[in-house]
Protein backbone atom coordinates (compact mmCIF):
# COMPACT_ATOMS: atom_id res chain seq x y z
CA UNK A 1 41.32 162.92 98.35
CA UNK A 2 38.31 160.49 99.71
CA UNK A 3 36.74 158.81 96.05
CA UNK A 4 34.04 160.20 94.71
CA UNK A 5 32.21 157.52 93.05
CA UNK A 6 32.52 153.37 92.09
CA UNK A 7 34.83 154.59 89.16
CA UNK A 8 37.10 156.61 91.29
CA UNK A 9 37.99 153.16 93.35
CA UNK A 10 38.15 151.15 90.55
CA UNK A 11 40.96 153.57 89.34
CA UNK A 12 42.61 153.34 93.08
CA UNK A 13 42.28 149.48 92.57
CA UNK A 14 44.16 149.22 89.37
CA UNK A 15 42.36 150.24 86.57
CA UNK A 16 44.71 152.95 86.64
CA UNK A 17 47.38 150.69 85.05
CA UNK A 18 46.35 149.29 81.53
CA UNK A 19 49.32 146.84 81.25
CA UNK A 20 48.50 145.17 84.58
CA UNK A 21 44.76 145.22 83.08
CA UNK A 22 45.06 143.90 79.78
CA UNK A 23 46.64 140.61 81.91
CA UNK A 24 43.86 140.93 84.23
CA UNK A 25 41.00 140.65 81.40
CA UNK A 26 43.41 137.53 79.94
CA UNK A 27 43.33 135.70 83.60
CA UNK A 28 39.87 135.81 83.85
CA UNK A 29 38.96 134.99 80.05
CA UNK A 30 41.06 131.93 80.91
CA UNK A 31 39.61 131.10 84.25
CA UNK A 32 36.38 131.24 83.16
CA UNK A 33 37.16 129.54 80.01
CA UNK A 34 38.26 126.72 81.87
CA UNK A 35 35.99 126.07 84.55
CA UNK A 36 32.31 127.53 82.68
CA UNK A 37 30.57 128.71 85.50
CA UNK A 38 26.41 128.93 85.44
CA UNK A 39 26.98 132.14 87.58
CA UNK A 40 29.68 134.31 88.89
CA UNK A 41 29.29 136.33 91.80
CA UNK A 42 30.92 139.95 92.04
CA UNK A 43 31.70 141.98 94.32
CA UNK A 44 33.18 145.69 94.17
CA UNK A 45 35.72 144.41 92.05
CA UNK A 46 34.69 144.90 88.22
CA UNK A 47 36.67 142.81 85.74
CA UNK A 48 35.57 139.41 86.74
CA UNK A 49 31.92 140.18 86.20
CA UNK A 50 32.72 142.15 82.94
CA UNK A 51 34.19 139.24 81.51
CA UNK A 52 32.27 137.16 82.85
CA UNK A 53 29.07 138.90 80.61
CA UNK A 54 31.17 139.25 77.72
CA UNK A 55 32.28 135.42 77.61
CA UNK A 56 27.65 134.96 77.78
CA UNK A 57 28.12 134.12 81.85
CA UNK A 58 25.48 135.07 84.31
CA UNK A 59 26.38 137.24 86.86
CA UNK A 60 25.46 138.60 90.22
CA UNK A 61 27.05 141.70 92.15
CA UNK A 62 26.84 141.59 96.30
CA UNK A 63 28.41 144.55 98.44
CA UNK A 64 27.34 147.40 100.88
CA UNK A 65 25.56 150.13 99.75
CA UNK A 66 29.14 152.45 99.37
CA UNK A 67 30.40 149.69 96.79
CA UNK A 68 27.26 148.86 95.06
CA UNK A 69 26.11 152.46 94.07
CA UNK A 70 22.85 153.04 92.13
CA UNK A 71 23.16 151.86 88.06
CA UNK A 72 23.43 154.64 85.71
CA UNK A 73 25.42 155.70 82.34
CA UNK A 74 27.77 157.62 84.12
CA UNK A 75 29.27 157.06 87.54
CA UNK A 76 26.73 158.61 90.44
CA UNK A 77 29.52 160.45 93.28
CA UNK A 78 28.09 159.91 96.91
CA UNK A 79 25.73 162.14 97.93
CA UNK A 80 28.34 162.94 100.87
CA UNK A 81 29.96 165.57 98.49
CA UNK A 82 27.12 167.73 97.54
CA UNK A 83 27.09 168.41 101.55
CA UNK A 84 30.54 168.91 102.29
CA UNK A 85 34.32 169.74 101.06
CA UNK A 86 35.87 166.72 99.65
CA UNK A 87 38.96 167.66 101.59
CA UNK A 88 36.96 167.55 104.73
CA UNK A 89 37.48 163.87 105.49
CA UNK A 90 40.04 160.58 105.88
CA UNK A 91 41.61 159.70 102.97
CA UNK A 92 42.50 156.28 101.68
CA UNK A 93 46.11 155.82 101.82
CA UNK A 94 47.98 157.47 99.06
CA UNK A 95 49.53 155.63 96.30
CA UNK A 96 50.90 155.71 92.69
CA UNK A 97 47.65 155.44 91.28
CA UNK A 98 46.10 158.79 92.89
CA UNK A 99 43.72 159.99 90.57
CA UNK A 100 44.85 163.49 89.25
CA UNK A 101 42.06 166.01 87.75
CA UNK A 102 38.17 165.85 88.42
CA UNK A 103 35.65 162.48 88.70
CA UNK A 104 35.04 162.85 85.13
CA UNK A 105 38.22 162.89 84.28
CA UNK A 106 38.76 159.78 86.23
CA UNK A 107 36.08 158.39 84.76
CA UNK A 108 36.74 158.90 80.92
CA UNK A 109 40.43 157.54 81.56
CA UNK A 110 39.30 154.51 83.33
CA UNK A 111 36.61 153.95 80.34
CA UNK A 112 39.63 153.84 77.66
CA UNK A 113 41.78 151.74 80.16
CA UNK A 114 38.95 149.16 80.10
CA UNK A 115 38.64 149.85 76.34
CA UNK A 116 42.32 148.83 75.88
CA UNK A 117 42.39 145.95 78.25
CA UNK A 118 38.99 144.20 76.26
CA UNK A 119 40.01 144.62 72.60
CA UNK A 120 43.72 143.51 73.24
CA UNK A 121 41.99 140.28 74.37
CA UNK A 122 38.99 139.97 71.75
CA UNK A 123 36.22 140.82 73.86
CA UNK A 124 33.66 143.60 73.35
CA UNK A 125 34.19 147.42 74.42
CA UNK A 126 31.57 148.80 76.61
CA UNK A 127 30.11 152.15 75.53
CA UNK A 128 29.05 153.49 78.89
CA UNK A 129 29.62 152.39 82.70
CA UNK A 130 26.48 150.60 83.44
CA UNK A 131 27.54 148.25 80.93
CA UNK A 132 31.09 147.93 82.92
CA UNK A 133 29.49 146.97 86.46
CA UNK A 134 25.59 145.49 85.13
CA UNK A 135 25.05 142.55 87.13
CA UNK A 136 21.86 140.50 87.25
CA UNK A 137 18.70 141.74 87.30
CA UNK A 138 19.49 143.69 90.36
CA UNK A 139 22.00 143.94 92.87
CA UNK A 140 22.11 142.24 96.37
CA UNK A 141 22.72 145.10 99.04
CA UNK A 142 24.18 143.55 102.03
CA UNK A 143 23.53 146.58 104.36
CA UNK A 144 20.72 148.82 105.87
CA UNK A 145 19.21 152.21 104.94
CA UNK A 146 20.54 153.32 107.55
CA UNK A 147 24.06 152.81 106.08
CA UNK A 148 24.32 152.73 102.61
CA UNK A 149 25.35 156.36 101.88
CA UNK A 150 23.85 156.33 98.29
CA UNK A 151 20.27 155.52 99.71
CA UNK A 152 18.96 158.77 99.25
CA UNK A 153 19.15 158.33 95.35
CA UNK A 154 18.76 154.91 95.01
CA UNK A 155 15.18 154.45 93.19
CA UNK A 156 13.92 151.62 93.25
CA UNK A 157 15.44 150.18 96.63
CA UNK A 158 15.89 147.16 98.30
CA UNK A 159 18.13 146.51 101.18
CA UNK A 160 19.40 142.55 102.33
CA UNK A 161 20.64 143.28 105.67
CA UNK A 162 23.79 141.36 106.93
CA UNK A 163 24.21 137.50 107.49
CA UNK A 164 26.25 135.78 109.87
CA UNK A 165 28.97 133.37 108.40
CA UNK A 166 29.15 130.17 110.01
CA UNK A 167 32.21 130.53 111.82
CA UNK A 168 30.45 133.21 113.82
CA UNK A 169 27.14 131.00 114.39
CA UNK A 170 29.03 128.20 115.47
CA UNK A 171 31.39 129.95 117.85
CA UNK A 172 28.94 132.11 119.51
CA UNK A 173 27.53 129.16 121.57
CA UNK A 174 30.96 128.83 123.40
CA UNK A 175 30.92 132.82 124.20
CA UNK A 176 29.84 133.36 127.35
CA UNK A 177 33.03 132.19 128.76
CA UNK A 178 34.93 134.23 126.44
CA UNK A 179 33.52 137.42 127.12
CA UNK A 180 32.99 139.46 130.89
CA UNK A 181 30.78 139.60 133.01
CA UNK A 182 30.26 143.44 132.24
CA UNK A 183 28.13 146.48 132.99
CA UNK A 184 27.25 149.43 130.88
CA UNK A 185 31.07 149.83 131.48
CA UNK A 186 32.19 147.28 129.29
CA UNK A 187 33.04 147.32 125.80
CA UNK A 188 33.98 144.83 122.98
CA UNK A 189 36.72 146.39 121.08
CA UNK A 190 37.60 144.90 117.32
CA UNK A 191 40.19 147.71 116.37
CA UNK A 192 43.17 148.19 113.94
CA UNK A 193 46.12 150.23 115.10
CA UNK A 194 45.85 154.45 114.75
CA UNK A 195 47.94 157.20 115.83
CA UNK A 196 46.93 158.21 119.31
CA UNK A 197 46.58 154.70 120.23
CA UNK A 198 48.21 154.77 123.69
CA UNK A 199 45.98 158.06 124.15
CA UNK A 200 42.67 156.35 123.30
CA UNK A 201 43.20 153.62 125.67
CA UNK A 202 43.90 155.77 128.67
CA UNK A 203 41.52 157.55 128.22
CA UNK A 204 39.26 154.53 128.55
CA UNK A 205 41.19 153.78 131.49
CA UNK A 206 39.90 157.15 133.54
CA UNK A 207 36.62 156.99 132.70
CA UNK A 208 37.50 152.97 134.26
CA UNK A 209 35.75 151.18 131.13
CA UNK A 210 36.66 147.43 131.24
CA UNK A 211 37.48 146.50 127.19
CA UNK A 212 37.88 143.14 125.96
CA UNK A 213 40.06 143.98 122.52
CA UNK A 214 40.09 142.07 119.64
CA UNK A 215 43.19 143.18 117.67
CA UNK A 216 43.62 142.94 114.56
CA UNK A 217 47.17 143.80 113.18
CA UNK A 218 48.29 145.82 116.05
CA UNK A 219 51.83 145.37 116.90
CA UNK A 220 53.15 144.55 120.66
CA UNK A 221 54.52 147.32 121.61
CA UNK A 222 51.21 149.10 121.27
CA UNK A 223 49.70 145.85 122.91
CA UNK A 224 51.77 146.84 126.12
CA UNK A 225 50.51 150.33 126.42
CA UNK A 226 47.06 148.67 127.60
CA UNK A 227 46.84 148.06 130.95
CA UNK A 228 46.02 144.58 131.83
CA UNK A 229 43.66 145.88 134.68
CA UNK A 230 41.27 147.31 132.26
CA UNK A 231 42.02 145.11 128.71
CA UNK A 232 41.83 142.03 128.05
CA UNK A 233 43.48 141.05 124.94
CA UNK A 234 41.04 138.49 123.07
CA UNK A 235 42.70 135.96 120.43
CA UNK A 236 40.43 135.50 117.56
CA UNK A 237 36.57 136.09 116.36
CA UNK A 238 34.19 137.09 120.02
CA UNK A 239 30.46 137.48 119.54
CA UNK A 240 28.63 140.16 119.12
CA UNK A 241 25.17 138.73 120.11
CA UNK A 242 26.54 137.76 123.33
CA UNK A 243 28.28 141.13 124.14
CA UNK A 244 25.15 142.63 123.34
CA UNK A 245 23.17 140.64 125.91
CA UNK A 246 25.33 141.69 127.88
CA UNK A 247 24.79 145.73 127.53
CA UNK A 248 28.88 146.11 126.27
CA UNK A 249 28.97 148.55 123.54
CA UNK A 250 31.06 147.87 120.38
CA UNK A 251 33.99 149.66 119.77
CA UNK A 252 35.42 149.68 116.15
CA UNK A 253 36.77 151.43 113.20
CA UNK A 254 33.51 151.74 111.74
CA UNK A 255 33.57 148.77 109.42
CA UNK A 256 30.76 147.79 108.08
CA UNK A 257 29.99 144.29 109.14
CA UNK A 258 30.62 144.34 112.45
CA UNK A 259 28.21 147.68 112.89
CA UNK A 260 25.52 146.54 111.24
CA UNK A 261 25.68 143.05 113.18
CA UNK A 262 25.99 145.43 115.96
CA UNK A 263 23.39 147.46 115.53
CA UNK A 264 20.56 144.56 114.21
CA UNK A 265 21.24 143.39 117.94
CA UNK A 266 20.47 146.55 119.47
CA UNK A 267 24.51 147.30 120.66
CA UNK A 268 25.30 151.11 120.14
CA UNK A 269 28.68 151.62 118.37
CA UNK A 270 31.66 153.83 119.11
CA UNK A 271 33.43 154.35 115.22
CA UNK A 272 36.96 155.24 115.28
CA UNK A 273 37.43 155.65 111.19
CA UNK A 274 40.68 155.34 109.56
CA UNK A 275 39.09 155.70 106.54
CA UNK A 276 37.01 157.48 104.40
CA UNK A 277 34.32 155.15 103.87
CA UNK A 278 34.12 153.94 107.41
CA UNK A 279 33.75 157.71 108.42
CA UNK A 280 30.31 157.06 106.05
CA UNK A 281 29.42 154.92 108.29
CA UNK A 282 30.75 156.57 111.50
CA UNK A 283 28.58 159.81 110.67
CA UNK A 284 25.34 157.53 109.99
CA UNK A 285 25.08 156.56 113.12
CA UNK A 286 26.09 159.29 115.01
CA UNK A 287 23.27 161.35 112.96
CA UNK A 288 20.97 158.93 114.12
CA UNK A 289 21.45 158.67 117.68
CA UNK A 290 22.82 154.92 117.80
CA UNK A 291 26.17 155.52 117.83
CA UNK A 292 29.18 158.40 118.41
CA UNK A 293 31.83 159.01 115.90
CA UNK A 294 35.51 159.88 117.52
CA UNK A 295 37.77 160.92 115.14
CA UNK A 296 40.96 159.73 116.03
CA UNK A 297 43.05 162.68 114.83
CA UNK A 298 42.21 164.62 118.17
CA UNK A 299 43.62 162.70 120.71
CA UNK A 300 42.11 165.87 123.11
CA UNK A 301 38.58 165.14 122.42
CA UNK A 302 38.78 160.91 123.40
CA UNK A 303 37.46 161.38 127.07
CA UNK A 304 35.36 163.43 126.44
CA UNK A 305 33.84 161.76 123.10
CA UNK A 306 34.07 158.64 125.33
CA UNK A 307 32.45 159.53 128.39
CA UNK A 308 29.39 160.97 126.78
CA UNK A 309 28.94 158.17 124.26
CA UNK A 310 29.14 155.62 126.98
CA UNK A 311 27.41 157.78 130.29
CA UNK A 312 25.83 160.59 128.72
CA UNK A 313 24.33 160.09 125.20
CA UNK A 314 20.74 157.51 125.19
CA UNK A 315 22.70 155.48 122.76
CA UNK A 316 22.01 151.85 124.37
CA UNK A 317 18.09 152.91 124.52
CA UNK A 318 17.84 153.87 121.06
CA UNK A 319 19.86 151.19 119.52
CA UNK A 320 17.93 148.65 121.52
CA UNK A 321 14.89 150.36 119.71
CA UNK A 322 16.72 149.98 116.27
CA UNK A 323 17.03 146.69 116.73
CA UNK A 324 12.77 145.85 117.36
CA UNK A 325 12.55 147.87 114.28
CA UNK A 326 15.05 146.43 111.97
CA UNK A 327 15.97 142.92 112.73
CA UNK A 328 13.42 140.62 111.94
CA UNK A 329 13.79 143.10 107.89
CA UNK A 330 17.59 143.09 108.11
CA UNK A 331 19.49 140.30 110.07
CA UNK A 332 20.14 136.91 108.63
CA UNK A 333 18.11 137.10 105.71
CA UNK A 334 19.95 134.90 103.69
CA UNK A 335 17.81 132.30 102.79
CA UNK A 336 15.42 135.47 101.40
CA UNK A 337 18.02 136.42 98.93
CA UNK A 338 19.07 132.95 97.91
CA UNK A 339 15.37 132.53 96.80
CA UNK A 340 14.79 135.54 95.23
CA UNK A 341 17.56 134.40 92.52
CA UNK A 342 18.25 131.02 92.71
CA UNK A 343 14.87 129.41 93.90
């Protein structure tokens, strides 16, 4: 079952287990105890920044808009469900800590978890889940609009775009040898291993689609199912910005990162989701023209999904026109958001 809401993850990620928490809450009272930060910065994760409050420490929280969900007294669930069957869509993988019963359910046990986990090591309960993930003043959003899937009820909003790390800025003036010469027939491919793997790629193969892959985690025995003729197998980090001066189109499993960069230089996306929050994303760009989502779980539809994202749909057009539109707000604003709290 896909998670509902921030508390529903933080169950997944082992709030679900107060022994492992109590120790948890201890680590961080003693990390924190030793090195006295001015600021720690969060992400999704909830315990350092709790602690971090509790123990009088300023704190920021950073994420995408699916991790850094709207503040309120109660967890918010994704507007996602109110439009479709929570069965209808990739789950994360199963494990032990599967929440059983509804989101509010979830949410009341994870609340006494946290309750446990805080008095057993002298620190304060909170009384409602604002007071769990508060941050600063705000919260940085490191995505657009366009992807955050709580943006419809997120009043007031701000969105920081995406920032390029250095290794990234550095390495993309050395690209042009790295990636090919390529036409609209070209793709840069950063994907992690699925199913219907050896399917996907031949399909790419009759449609004759050059792909230079990037893969990450993918054993060699699916490496060998790709003919050489058509993929090249890439070792390490290749740049977008290049491959999208080039006209390639980006291939991935609709992480977030790498479609936003994608997208905020005007390269339309293919999303393969393993996942249920890349399908978020997946779905937001395919409902806005920029982008096709293939669900990998129908191995019949790839050449077809494939031909008309790449020959039929106007994806390249429009996602060049995303990118007039939204770059100069949403790419590489960095420096904005570093003044707006530290400056």
């Amino acid at each position: 079952m896909p998670p509902r809401n921030l508390a529903t993850i933080a169950w997944n990620l082992g709030v679900h287990d107060v022994n492992r928490l109590r120790s948890v809450v201890r680590a961080w009272c003693q990390i924190l105890d030793r090195s006295r930060p001015d600021l720690v910065v969060q992400d999704f994760g909830l315990i350092s920044g709790l602690v971090a409050r509790c123990l009088g420490i300023k704190t920021i929280r950073i994420g995408t808009g699916y991790t850094c969900p709207p503040r309120s007294e109660t967890p918010i669930d994704l507007p996602w469900f109110t439009k479709r069957d929570e069965n209808d869509g990739l789950a994360n993988s199963g494990s032990a800590s599967e929440p059983r019963g509804s989101a509010t359910d979830v949410y009341i046990a994870a609340m006494k978890n946290i309750a446990v986990a805080c008095r057993a090591n002298g620190l304060p309960v909170p009384a409602r889940w604002d007071e769990v993930v508060h941050g600063g003043p705000e919260d940085v959003l490191a995505t657009l609009p366009l992807l955050d899937p709580y943006a419809t009820v997120r009043r007031p909003s701000r969105w920081d775009g995406v920032w390029e790390g250095a290794t990234a800025t550095g390495e993309d003036r050395h690209a042009d040898a790295a990636i090919r010469d390529c036409s609209s027939k070209s793709v840069l491919a950063y994907l992690k291993p699925f199913d219907h793997w050896r399917e996907f790629f031949k399909a790419l193969k009759e449609l004759r689609v050059h792909v230079d892959l990037v893969a990450d985690g993918v054993g060699d025995e699916l490496l060998r199912q790709c003919d050489p003729d058509c993929v090249r197998l890439c070792s390490g980090f290749q740049s977008i910005p290049q491959a999208a001066r080039r006209g390639m189109a980006l291939i991935n499993n609709g992480n977030h990162g790498s479609t936003a960069l994608s997208l905020l230089h005007g390269m339309p996306v293919i999303a393969c989701p393993l996942f249920f929050e890349q399908r978020l994303t997946a779905e937001a760009i395919d409902g806005a023209g920029i982008g096709t989502h293939l669900d990998v779980r129908f191995p019949d539809q790839f050449t077809t999904t494939l031909d008309e994202a790449l020959f039929q749909k106007p994806c390249h057009a429009r996602a060049k026109r995303f990118k007039r539109r939204h770059s100069k707000l949403f790419y590489d604003q960095i420096d904005r958001v570093l003044n707006r709290f530290v400056g």
